[in-house]
Amino acid sequence: MITPIQISKTKNTLQIRRLCREVQQLKKLSSSIFLLDYDPFSDDDESLTDSKVVQSLSIQGRILPTSEPFCQRSFRISITLPEMYPFAPPVLRFLTPIYHPNVMNNGTVCIKLTDCYRDYTPHVTFSEIIIATEKLISTPDLEFAIHPDAAMEYNGNREQYNRHALQYVLRWGLPRV
């Protein structure tokens, strides 16, 4: 289980500034491939004071895929920061069901940039993770497939996979605005 990051007066001001900067970068992605729905910082407050404590830093937004059949809708995701962030990668999870080889039914997503610390470094940004996730939706990575049924369909019967994915898109996908 992930222990969410605890930000308090004992946390480094540099870390808090970085988090604010990362959220601002996510806002710049808005309307192209990502819409930021929730972040723990208000628009008019660029920093956290000693009196403010964020118990769990979680950011929510919607990925706007560009490939068929996913491009018809958006998919809500959350980015949760573990206690050791930025030395441990943020955890990305799909909150909207999506039929994809790299996404489990519970929303867990397998992306090289964050999983198992494989390609993750403390310099990886939220924006880079979002961009990599959008690319992964378009081009599944079967080497890291965690949804066996979707992976088998994608690899062996692309038409059936596309039909199945479209059913999920139409049933659970969210508006793109």
Short mmCIF file of N, CA and C in Angstrom, two decimals:
data_model
loop_
_atom_site.label_atom_id
_atom_site.label_comp_id
_atom_site.label_asym_id
_atom_site.label_seq_id
_atom_site.Cartn_x
_atom_site.Cartn_y
_atom_site.Cartn_z
N MET A 1 0.84 -1.18 0.00
CA MET A 1 0.00 0.00 0.00
C MET A 1 0.88 1.25 0.00
N ILE A 2 0.44 2.23 -0.72
CA ILE A 2 1.20 3.47 -0.85
C ILE A 2 0.86 4.37 0.31
N THR A 3 1.88 4.90 0.96
CA THR A 3 1.67 5.91 1.97
C THR A 3 1.76 7.26 1.28
N PRO A 4 0.66 8.03 1.23
CA PRO A 4 0.72 9.31 0.54
C PRO A 4 1.70 10.26 1.21
N ILE A 5 2.19 11.18 0.42
CA ILE A 5 3.16 12.15 0.91
C ILE A 5 2.53 13.01 1.99
N GLN A 6 3.28 13.32 2.99
CA GLN A 6 2.83 14.21 4.06
C GLN A 6 3.61 15.51 3.91
N ILE A 7 2.91 16.59 3.65
CA ILE A 7 3.58 17.88 3.53
C ILE A 7 3.22 18.69 4.76
N SER A 8 4.21 19.10 5.49
CA SER A 8 3.97 19.93 6.67
C SER A 8 5.12 20.91 6.79
N LYS A 9 5.17 21.62 7.91
CA LYS A 9 6.22 22.61 8.08
C LYS A 9 7.61 21.99 8.12
N THR A 10 7.68 20.68 8.33
CA THR A 10 8.99 20.02 8.35
C THR A 10 9.48 19.68 6.95
N LYS A 11 8.62 19.73 5.96
CA LYS A 11 9.03 19.42 4.60
C LYS A 11 9.80 20.59 4.01
N ASN A 12 10.69 20.26 3.15
CA ASN A 12 11.55 21.24 2.51
C ASN A 12 10.74 22.17 1.62
N THR A 13 10.99 23.46 1.73
CA THR A 13 10.31 24.45 0.91
C THR A 13 10.57 24.20 -0.57
N LEU A 14 11.75 23.69 -0.91
CA LEU A 14 12.05 23.39 -2.31
C LEU A 14 11.12 22.32 -2.86
N GLN A 15 10.80 21.34 -2.04
CA GLN A 15 9.89 20.29 -2.47
C GLN A 15 8.50 20.87 -2.74
N ILE A 16 8.05 21.74 -1.87
CA ILE A 16 6.74 22.36 -2.05
C ILE A 16 6.73 23.21 -3.31
N ARG A 17 7.79 23.97 -3.53
CA ARG A 17 7.87 24.78 -4.76
C ARG A 17 7.84 23.90 -6.00
N ARG A 18 8.54 22.78 -5.92
CA ARG A 18 8.54 21.87 -7.07
C ARG A 18 7.13 21.36 -7.36
N LEU A 19 6.42 20.98 -6.31
CA LEU A 19 5.06 20.48 -6.50
C LEU A 19 4.17 21.54 -7.14
N CYS A 20 4.30 22.77 -6.69
CA CYS A 20 3.53 23.87 -7.29
C CYS A 20 3.89 24.05 -8.76
N ARG A 21 5.18 23.99 -9.06
CA ARG A 21 5.65 24.14 -10.44
C ARG A 21 5.12 22.99 -11.32
N GLU A 22 5.13 21.78 -10.77
CA GLU A 22 4.64 20.62 -11.51
C GLU A 22 3.15 20.77 -11.84
N VAL A 23 2.39 21.25 -10.87
CA VAL A 23 0.95 21.46 -11.10
C VAL A 23 0.76 22.53 -12.18
N GLN A 24 1.55 23.59 -12.14
CA GLN A 24 1.45 24.64 -13.17
C GLN A 24 1.77 24.07 -14.56
N GLN A 25 2.74 23.18 -14.65
CA GLN A 25 3.05 22.54 -15.94
C GLN A 25 1.88 21.70 -16.43
N LEU A 26 1.22 21.00 -15.50
CA LEU A 26 0.05 20.21 -15.89
C LEU A 26 -1.05 21.11 -16.44
N LYS A 27 -1.22 22.26 -15.85
CA LYS A 27 -2.25 23.19 -16.33
C LYS A 27 -1.95 23.65 -17.75
N LYS A 28 -0.68 23.73 -18.11
CA LYS A 28 -0.30 24.13 -19.47
C LYS A 28 -0.64 23.03 -20.48
N LEU A 29 -0.67 21.78 -20.04
CA LEU A 29 -1.06 20.69 -20.93
C LEU A 29 -2.55 20.71 -21.22
N SER A 30 -3.30 21.42 -20.41
CA SER A 30 -4.75 21.43 -20.53
C SER A 30 -5.21 21.69 -21.95
N SER A 31 -6.23 21.00 -22.30
CA SER A 31 -6.94 21.05 -23.57
C SER A 31 -6.22 20.36 -24.72
N SER A 32 -4.96 19.97 -24.56
CA SER A 32 -4.32 19.22 -25.64
C SER A 32 -4.42 17.72 -25.37
N ILE A 33 -3.83 17.26 -24.28
CA ILE A 33 -3.93 15.83 -23.95
C ILE A 33 -4.34 15.60 -22.51
N PHE A 34 -4.53 16.68 -21.74
CA PHE A 34 -4.84 16.51 -20.32
C PHE A 34 -5.64 17.69 -19.81
N LEU A 35 -6.65 17.40 -19.01
CA LEU A 35 -7.43 18.43 -18.32
C LEU A 35 -7.25 18.21 -16.83
N LEU A 36 -6.75 19.21 -16.13
CA LEU A 36 -6.56 19.12 -14.69
C LEU A 36 -7.89 19.41 -14.01
N ASP A 37 -8.40 18.43 -13.26
CA ASP A 37 -9.68 18.58 -12.57
C ASP A 37 -9.52 18.98 -11.12
N TYR A 38 -8.47 18.46 -10.48
CA TYR A 38 -8.27 18.75 -9.06
C TYR A 38 -6.78 18.77 -8.75
N ASP A 39 -6.37 19.78 -7.99
CA ASP A 39 -5.03 19.79 -7.42
C ASP A 39 -5.14 20.41 -6.03
N PRO A 40 -4.20 20.11 -5.15
CA PRO A 40 -4.30 20.57 -3.77
C PRO A 40 -3.95 22.04 -3.56
N PHE A 41 -3.51 22.71 -4.61
CA PHE A 41 -3.12 24.11 -4.49
C PHE A 41 -4.17 24.99 -5.16
N SER A 42 -4.54 26.07 -4.52
CA SER A 42 -5.49 26.99 -5.14
C SER A 42 -4.76 27.85 -6.16
N ASP A 43 -5.51 28.39 -7.11
CA ASP A 43 -4.90 29.21 -8.17
C ASP A 43 -4.20 30.44 -7.64
N ASP A 44 -4.70 31.01 -6.55
CA ASP A 44 -4.13 32.25 -6.06
C ASP A 44 -3.06 32.05 -4.99
N ASP A 45 -2.72 30.81 -4.69
CA ASP A 45 -1.73 30.54 -3.65
C ASP A 45 -0.64 29.64 -4.23
N GLU A 46 0.50 30.20 -4.52
CA GLU A 46 1.60 29.47 -5.14
C GLU A 46 2.40 28.64 -4.14
N SER A 47 2.17 28.82 -2.85
CA SER A 47 2.98 28.09 -1.87
C SER A 47 2.13 27.65 -0.69
N LEU A 48 2.68 26.73 0.04
CA LEU A 48 2.05 26.29 1.28
C LEU A 48 2.78 26.93 2.43
N THR A 49 2.04 27.48 3.37
CA THR A 49 2.67 28.06 4.55
C THR A 49 2.82 26.98 5.60
N ASP A 50 3.57 27.30 6.66
CA ASP A 50 3.78 26.33 7.73
C ASP A 50 2.47 25.89 8.36
N SER A 51 1.47 26.74 8.33
CA SER A 51 0.21 26.39 8.99
C SER A 51 -0.66 25.46 8.15
N LYS A 52 -0.32 25.33 6.86
CA LYS A 52 -1.12 24.46 5.99
C LYS A 52 -0.49 23.08 5.94
N VAL A 53 -1.33 22.08 6.02
CA VAL A 53 -0.85 20.71 5.93
C VAL A 53 -1.71 19.98 4.91
N VAL A 54 -1.08 19.39 3.93
CA VAL A 54 -1.78 18.59 2.96
C VAL A 54 -1.59 17.13 3.38
N GLN A 55 -2.67 16.49 3.74
CA GLN A 55 -2.56 15.12 4.26
C GLN A 55 -2.22 14.12 3.16
N SER A 56 -2.81 14.27 2.01
CA SER A 56 -2.55 13.34 0.93
C SER A 56 -2.50 14.12 -0.37
N LEU A 57 -1.35 14.13 -1.00
CA LEU A 57 -1.24 14.87 -2.24
C LEU A 57 -1.64 13.98 -3.39
N SER A 58 -2.79 14.27 -3.95
CA SER A 58 -3.31 13.54 -5.08
C SER A 58 -3.83 14.54 -6.09
N ILE A 59 -3.48 14.33 -7.32
CA ILE A 59 -3.91 15.20 -8.40
C ILE A 59 -4.82 14.38 -9.29
N GLN A 60 -5.92 14.97 -9.73
CA GLN A 60 -6.83 14.26 -10.62
C GLN A 60 -7.05 15.08 -11.88
N GLY A 61 -7.19 14.38 -12.97
CA GLY A 61 -7.46 15.02 -14.24
C GLY A 61 -7.94 14.00 -15.23
N ARG A 62 -8.10 14.45 -16.48
CA ARG A 62 -8.57 13.56 -17.53
C ARG A 62 -7.56 13.53 -18.68
N ILE A 63 -7.18 12.32 -19.05
CA ILE A 63 -6.34 12.10 -20.23
C ILE A 63 -7.24 12.22 -21.45
N LEU A 64 -6.74 12.89 -22.48
CA LEU A 64 -7.47 13.05 -23.74
C LEU A 64 -6.70 12.31 -24.83
N PRO A 65 -6.97 11.01 -24.98
CA PRO A 65 -6.23 10.23 -25.97
C PRO A 65 -6.45 10.77 -27.39
N THR A 66 -5.48 10.51 -28.25
CA THR A 66 -5.57 10.99 -29.63
C THR A 66 -5.80 9.87 -30.64
N SER A 67 -5.79 8.62 -30.19
CA SER A 67 -5.94 7.50 -31.12
C SER A 67 -7.30 6.83 -30.95
N GLU A 68 -7.73 6.17 -32.03
CA GLU A 68 -8.98 5.40 -32.01
C GLU A 68 -8.77 4.14 -31.19
N PRO A 69 -9.77 3.66 -30.51
CA PRO A 69 -11.11 4.23 -30.33
C PRO A 69 -11.19 5.18 -29.13
N PHE A 70 -10.07 5.39 -28.47
CA PHE A 70 -10.05 6.14 -27.21
C PHE A 70 -10.27 7.64 -27.38
N CYS A 71 -10.01 8.16 -28.58
CA CYS A 71 -10.08 9.61 -28.80
C CYS A 71 -11.49 10.18 -28.71
N GLN A 72 -12.48 9.32 -28.61
CA GLN A 72 -13.87 9.79 -28.54
C GLN A 72 -14.24 10.35 -27.17
N ARG A 73 -13.50 9.96 -26.15
CA ARG A 73 -13.82 10.36 -24.78
C ARG A 73 -12.54 10.68 -24.00
N SER A 74 -12.73 11.02 -22.74
CA SER A 74 -11.59 11.24 -21.85
C SER A 74 -11.67 10.23 -20.71
N PHE A 75 -10.56 10.09 -19.99
CA PHE A 75 -10.46 9.10 -18.92
C PHE A 75 -9.83 9.74 -17.69
N ARG A 76 -10.56 9.69 -16.57
CA ARG A 76 -10.07 10.30 -15.33
C ARG A 76 -8.94 9.45 -14.76
N ILE A 77 -7.89 10.15 -14.33
CA ILE A 77 -6.75 9.49 -13.69
C ILE A 77 -6.42 10.23 -12.40
N SER A 78 -5.68 9.55 -11.54
CA SER A 78 -5.14 10.21 -10.36
C SER A 78 -3.64 9.98 -10.34
N ILE A 79 -2.94 10.97 -9.82
CA ILE A 79 -1.50 10.86 -9.58
C ILE A 79 -1.32 11.07 -8.09
N THR A 80 -0.84 10.03 -7.41
CA THR A 80 -0.63 10.10 -5.97
C THR A 80 0.86 10.02 -5.69
N LEU A 81 1.31 10.89 -4.81
CA LEU A 81 2.74 10.92 -4.49
C LEU A 81 3.04 10.09 -3.26
N PRO A 82 3.99 9.17 -3.36
CA PRO A 82 4.38 8.38 -2.20
C PRO A 82 5.20 9.24 -1.23
N GLU A 83 5.34 8.76 -0.04
CA GLU A 83 6.06 9.50 1.00
C GLU A 83 7.49 9.85 0.58
N MET A 84 8.13 9.00 -0.18
CA MET A 84 9.53 9.22 -0.58
C MET A 84 9.68 10.07 -1.85
N TYR A 85 8.58 10.61 -2.37
CA TYR A 85 8.67 11.45 -3.56
C TYR A 85 9.60 12.63 -3.31
N PRO A 86 10.45 13.01 -4.22
CA PRO A 86 10.59 12.59 -5.61
C PRO A 86 11.55 11.42 -5.83
N PHE A 87 12.01 10.79 -4.75
CA PHE A 87 12.94 9.68 -4.91
C PHE A 87 12.23 8.37 -5.19
N ALA A 88 10.93 8.35 -5.02
CA ALA A 88 10.09 7.23 -5.44
C ALA A 88 9.07 7.81 -6.43
N PRO A 89 8.70 7.05 -7.45
CA PRO A 89 7.83 7.60 -8.49
C PRO A 89 6.39 7.81 -8.02
N PRO A 90 5.72 8.80 -8.62
CA PRO A 90 4.30 8.96 -8.35
C PRO A 90 3.54 7.75 -8.88
N VAL A 91 2.38 7.50 -8.31
CA VAL A 91 1.56 6.37 -8.73
C VAL A 91 0.40 6.90 -9.57
N LEU A 92 0.31 6.41 -10.79
CA LEU A 92 -0.75 6.81 -11.69
C LEU A 92 -1.79 5.71 -11.73
N ARG A 93 -3.06 6.10 -11.67
CA ARG A 93 -4.15 5.12 -11.68
C ARG A 93 -5.30 5.67 -12.51
N PHE A 94 -5.86 4.82 -13.36
CA PHE A 94 -7.07 5.19 -14.10
C PHE A 94 -8.26 5.02 -13.18
N LEU A 95 -9.05 6.07 -13.03
CA LEU A 95 -10.27 6.01 -12.24
C LEU A 95 -11.47 5.67 -13.12
N THR A 96 -11.36 5.95 -14.40
CA THR A 96 -12.37 5.57 -15.39
C THR A 96 -11.94 4.24 -15.99
N PRO A 97 -12.83 3.25 -16.02
CA PRO A 97 -12.44 1.97 -16.63
C PRO A 97 -12.02 2.15 -18.09
N ILE A 98 -10.97 1.45 -18.47
CA ILE A 98 -10.45 1.49 -19.83
C ILE A 98 -9.95 0.09 -20.17
N TYR A 99 -10.25 -0.38 -21.36
CA TYR A 99 -9.82 -1.70 -21.80
C TYR A 99 -8.50 -1.53 -22.55
N HIS A 100 -7.42 -1.95 -21.91
CA HIS A 100 -6.09 -1.70 -22.48
C HIS A 100 -5.10 -2.72 -21.92
N PRO A 101 -4.16 -3.20 -22.73
CA PRO A 101 -3.18 -4.18 -22.25
C PRO A 101 -2.33 -3.71 -21.07
N ASN A 102 -2.13 -2.41 -20.94
CA ASN A 102 -1.25 -1.89 -19.89
C ASN A 102 -2.01 -1.32 -18.70
N VAL A 103 -3.32 -1.59 -18.64
CA VAL A 103 -4.13 -1.10 -17.52
C VAL A 103 -4.97 -2.26 -16.97
N MET A 104 -4.81 -2.52 -15.67
CA MET A 104 -5.60 -3.58 -15.03
C MET A 104 -7.03 -3.10 -14.80
N ASN A 105 -7.91 -4.04 -14.51
CA ASN A 105 -9.32 -3.69 -14.24
C ASN A 105 -9.48 -2.72 -13.07
N ASN A 106 -8.55 -2.74 -12.12
CA ASN A 106 -8.64 -1.84 -10.96
C ASN A 106 -8.04 -0.46 -11.24
N GLY A 107 -7.57 -0.24 -12.48
CA GLY A 107 -7.03 1.06 -12.85
C GLY A 107 -5.53 1.18 -12.76
N THR A 108 -4.87 0.18 -12.18
CA THR A 108 -3.42 0.21 -12.11
C THR A 108 -2.86 0.22 -13.53
N VAL A 109 -1.93 1.12 -13.77
CA VAL A 109 -1.34 1.25 -15.11
C VAL A 109 0.14 0.90 -15.03
N CYS A 110 0.62 0.22 -16.05
CA CYS A 110 2.03 -0.17 -16.11
C CYS A 110 2.71 0.69 -17.16
N ILE A 111 3.54 1.60 -16.69
CA ILE A 111 4.27 2.50 -17.57
C ILE A 111 5.74 2.51 -17.13
N LYS A 112 6.63 2.32 -18.08
CA LYS A 112 8.07 2.20 -17.77
C LYS A 112 8.60 3.37 -16.96
N LEU A 113 8.07 4.54 -17.23
CA LEU A 113 8.58 5.76 -16.59
C LEU A 113 8.38 5.77 -15.08
N THR A 114 7.41 4.99 -14.58
CA THR A 114 7.15 5.01 -13.14
C THR A 114 7.23 3.64 -12.47
N ASP A 115 6.93 2.58 -13.19
CA ASP A 115 6.85 1.28 -12.54
C ASP A 115 8.22 0.68 -12.24
N CYS A 116 8.30 0.12 -11.06
CA CYS A 116 9.50 -0.59 -10.61
C CYS A 116 10.75 0.27 -10.69
N TYR A 117 10.56 1.57 -10.69
CA TYR A 117 11.69 2.50 -10.71
C TYR A 117 12.57 2.30 -11.94
N ARG A 118 12.10 1.57 -12.93
CA ARG A 118 12.93 1.19 -14.08
C ARG A 118 13.54 2.41 -14.79
N ASP A 119 12.70 3.28 -15.29
CA ASP A 119 13.19 4.46 -16.00
C ASP A 119 12.95 5.74 -15.20
N TYR A 120 12.54 5.59 -13.97
CA TYR A 120 12.21 6.76 -13.16
C TYR A 120 13.46 7.36 -12.53
N THR A 121 13.53 8.69 -12.58
CA THR A 121 14.53 9.44 -11.83
C THR A 121 13.79 10.57 -11.13
N PRO A 122 14.35 11.17 -10.11
CA PRO A 122 13.68 12.28 -9.43
C PRO A 122 13.40 13.48 -10.34
N HIS A 123 13.99 13.50 -11.52
CA HIS A 123 13.79 14.62 -12.44
C HIS A 123 12.59 14.45 -13.35
N VAL A 124 11.98 13.26 -13.35
CA VAL A 124 10.80 13.02 -14.19
C VAL A 124 9.65 13.88 -13.68
N THR A 125 8.99 14.57 -14.59
CA THR A 125 7.90 15.47 -14.20
C THR A 125 6.54 14.81 -14.40
N PHE A 126 5.52 15.39 -13.76
CA PHE A 126 4.14 14.91 -13.96
C PHE A 126 3.78 15.00 -15.43
N SER A 127 4.16 16.10 -16.07
CA SER A 127 3.84 16.29 -17.50
C SER A 127 4.44 15.18 -18.35
N GLU A 128 5.68 14.79 -18.06
CA GLU A 128 6.31 13.70 -18.81
C GLU A 128 5.54 12.40 -18.60
N ILE A 129 5.06 12.18 -17.39
CA ILE A 129 4.29 10.96 -17.10
C ILE A 129 2.97 10.98 -17.86
N ILE A 130 2.30 12.13 -17.90
CA ILE A 130 1.03 12.24 -18.63
C ILE A 130 1.26 12.01 -20.13
N ILE A 131 2.30 12.63 -20.68
CA ILE A 131 2.60 12.47 -22.11
C ILE A 131 2.92 11.01 -22.42
N ALA A 132 3.71 10.36 -21.57
CA ALA A 132 4.04 8.94 -21.77
C ALA A 132 2.80 8.07 -21.66
N THR A 133 1.89 8.42 -20.77
CA THR A 133 0.65 7.64 -20.61
C THR A 133 -0.23 7.78 -21.84
N GLU A 134 -0.35 8.99 -22.36
CA GLU A 134 -1.15 9.20 -23.57
C GLU A 134 -0.56 8.42 -24.73
N LYS A 135 0.75 8.41 -24.86
CA LYS A 135 1.41 7.63 -25.92
C LYS A 135 1.18 6.14 -25.73
N LEU A 136 1.21 5.70 -24.46
CA LEU A 136 1.00 4.29 -24.16
C LEU A 136 -0.41 3.85 -24.56
N ILE A 137 -1.39 4.72 -24.36
CA ILE A 137 -2.76 4.39 -24.76
C ILE A 137 -2.80 4.15 -26.27
N SER A 138 -2.11 4.99 -27.03
CA SER A 138 -2.09 4.86 -28.49
C SER A 138 -1.31 3.64 -28.96
N THR A 139 -0.21 3.36 -28.26
CA THR A 139 0.67 2.26 -28.66
C THR A 139 0.98 1.40 -27.45
N PRO A 140 0.16 0.38 -27.19
CA PRO A 140 0.39 -0.47 -26.02
C PRO A 140 1.79 -1.10 -26.05
N ASP A 141 2.35 -1.29 -24.88
CA ASP A 141 3.65 -1.93 -24.72
C ASP A 141 3.41 -3.34 -24.20
N LEU A 142 3.39 -4.30 -25.11
CA LEU A 142 3.05 -5.67 -24.73
C LEU A 142 4.11 -6.31 -23.84
N GLU A 143 5.32 -5.77 -23.83
CA GLU A 143 6.35 -6.28 -22.92
C GLU A 143 5.94 -6.05 -21.47
N PHE A 144 5.15 -5.00 -21.23
CA PHE A 144 4.71 -4.66 -19.87
C PHE A 144 3.20 -4.80 -19.73
N ALA A 145 2.60 -5.70 -20.49
CA ALA A 145 1.16 -5.92 -20.42
C ALA A 145 0.79 -6.51 -19.06
N ILE A 146 -0.25 -5.94 -18.45
CA ILE A 146 -0.72 -6.44 -17.16
C ILE A 146 -2.20 -6.84 -17.21
N HIS A 147 -2.81 -6.69 -18.37
CA HIS A 147 -4.19 -7.13 -18.60
C HIS A 147 -4.12 -8.19 -19.69
N PRO A 148 -3.96 -9.48 -19.30
CA PRO A 148 -3.68 -10.54 -20.27
C PRO A 148 -4.72 -10.67 -21.39
N ASP A 149 -6.00 -10.55 -21.05
CA ASP A 149 -7.03 -10.69 -22.09
C ASP A 149 -6.91 -9.59 -23.14
N ALA A 150 -6.74 -8.37 -22.70
CA ALA A 150 -6.59 -7.25 -23.64
C ALA A 150 -5.32 -7.41 -24.47
N ALA A 151 -4.25 -7.87 -23.85
CA ALA A 151 -2.99 -8.06 -24.58
C ALA A 151 -3.12 -9.14 -25.64
N MET A 152 -3.78 -10.25 -25.29
CA MET A 152 -3.97 -11.33 -26.26
C MET A 152 -4.83 -10.86 -27.43
N GLU A 153 -5.90 -10.13 -27.14
CA GLU A 153 -6.74 -9.61 -28.22
C GLU A 153 -5.98 -8.62 -29.09
N TYR A 154 -5.25 -7.72 -28.45
CA TYR A 154 -4.50 -6.70 -29.20
C TYR A 154 -3.49 -7.37 -30.14
N ASN A 155 -2.83 -8.39 -29.65
CA ASN A 155 -1.80 -9.07 -30.42
C ASN A 155 -2.37 -10.03 -31.45
N GLY A 156 -3.48 -10.71 -31.12
CA GLY A 156 -4.00 -11.77 -31.98
C GLY A 156 -5.23 -11.43 -32.80
N ASN A 157 -6.04 -10.49 -32.33
CA ASN A 157 -7.28 -10.16 -33.03
C ASN A 157 -7.58 -8.68 -32.81
N ARG A 158 -6.90 -7.83 -33.56
CA ARG A 158 -6.99 -6.38 -33.36
C ARG A 158 -8.41 -5.87 -33.53
N GLU A 159 -9.18 -6.44 -34.46
CA GLU A 159 -10.57 -6.00 -34.66
C GLU A 159 -11.39 -6.23 -33.40
N GLN A 160 -11.26 -7.41 -32.80
CA GLN A 160 -11.99 -7.72 -31.57
C GLN A 160 -11.54 -6.80 -30.44
N TYR A 161 -10.23 -6.57 -30.34
CA TYR A 161 -9.71 -5.66 -29.32
C TYR A 161 -10.32 -4.28 -29.48
N ASN A 162 -10.33 -3.76 -30.70
CA ASN A 162 -10.89 -2.42 -30.94
C ASN A 162 -12.37 -2.36 -30.59
N ARG A 163 -13.12 -3.42 -30.90
CA ARG A 163 -14.55 -3.45 -30.54
C ARG A 163 -14.72 -3.43 -29.02
N HIS A 164 -13.93 -4.26 -28.36
CA HIS A 164 -14.01 -4.35 -26.90
C HIS A 164 -13.62 -3.01 -26.26
N ALA A 165 -12.53 -2.41 -26.74
CA ALA A 165 -12.09 -1.12 -26.21
C ALA A 165 -13.15 -0.05 -26.45
N LEU A 166 -13.77 -0.06 -27.63
CA LEU A 166 -14.81 0.92 -27.94
C LEU A 166 -16.01 0.77 -27.01
N GLN A 167 -16.36 -0.46 -26.67
CA GLN A 167 -17.46 -0.68 -25.71
C GLN A 167 -17.16 0.02 -24.38
N TYR A 168 -15.94 -0.12 -23.90
CA TYR A 168 -15.54 0.56 -22.65
C TYR A 168 -15.59 2.07 -22.82
N VAL A 169 -15.07 2.56 -23.94
CA VAL A 169 -15.05 4.00 -24.21
C VAL A 169 -16.47 4.56 -24.15
N LEU A 170 -17.39 3.91 -24.85
CA LEU A 170 -18.76 4.42 -24.93
C LEU A 170 -19.50 4.27 -23.61
N ARG A 171 -19.20 3.23 -22.87
CA ARG A 171 -19.90 2.99 -21.61
C ARG A 171 -19.38 3.88 -20.48
N TRP A 172 -18.05 4.01 -20.35
CA TRP A 172 -17.49 4.69 -19.18
C TRP A 172 -16.73 5.98 -19.48
N GLY A 173 -16.36 6.18 -20.73
CA GLY A 173 -15.59 7.38 -21.06
C GLY A 173 -16.33 8.65 -20.68
N LEU A 174 -15.57 9.69 -20.37
CA LEU A 174 -16.12 10.97 -19.94
C LEU A 174 -16.06 11.97 -21.09
N PRO A 175 -16.87 13.03 -21.03
CA PRO A 175 -16.80 14.06 -22.08
C PRO A 175 -15.39 14.65 -22.16
N ARG A 176 -15.02 15.11 -23.32
CA ARG A 176 -13.69 15.67 -23.54
C ARG A 176 -13.61 17.15 -23.18
N VAL A 177 -14.67 17.73 -22.70
CA VAL A 177 -14.65 19.15 -22.32
C VAL A 177 -14.81 19.32 -20.83
#
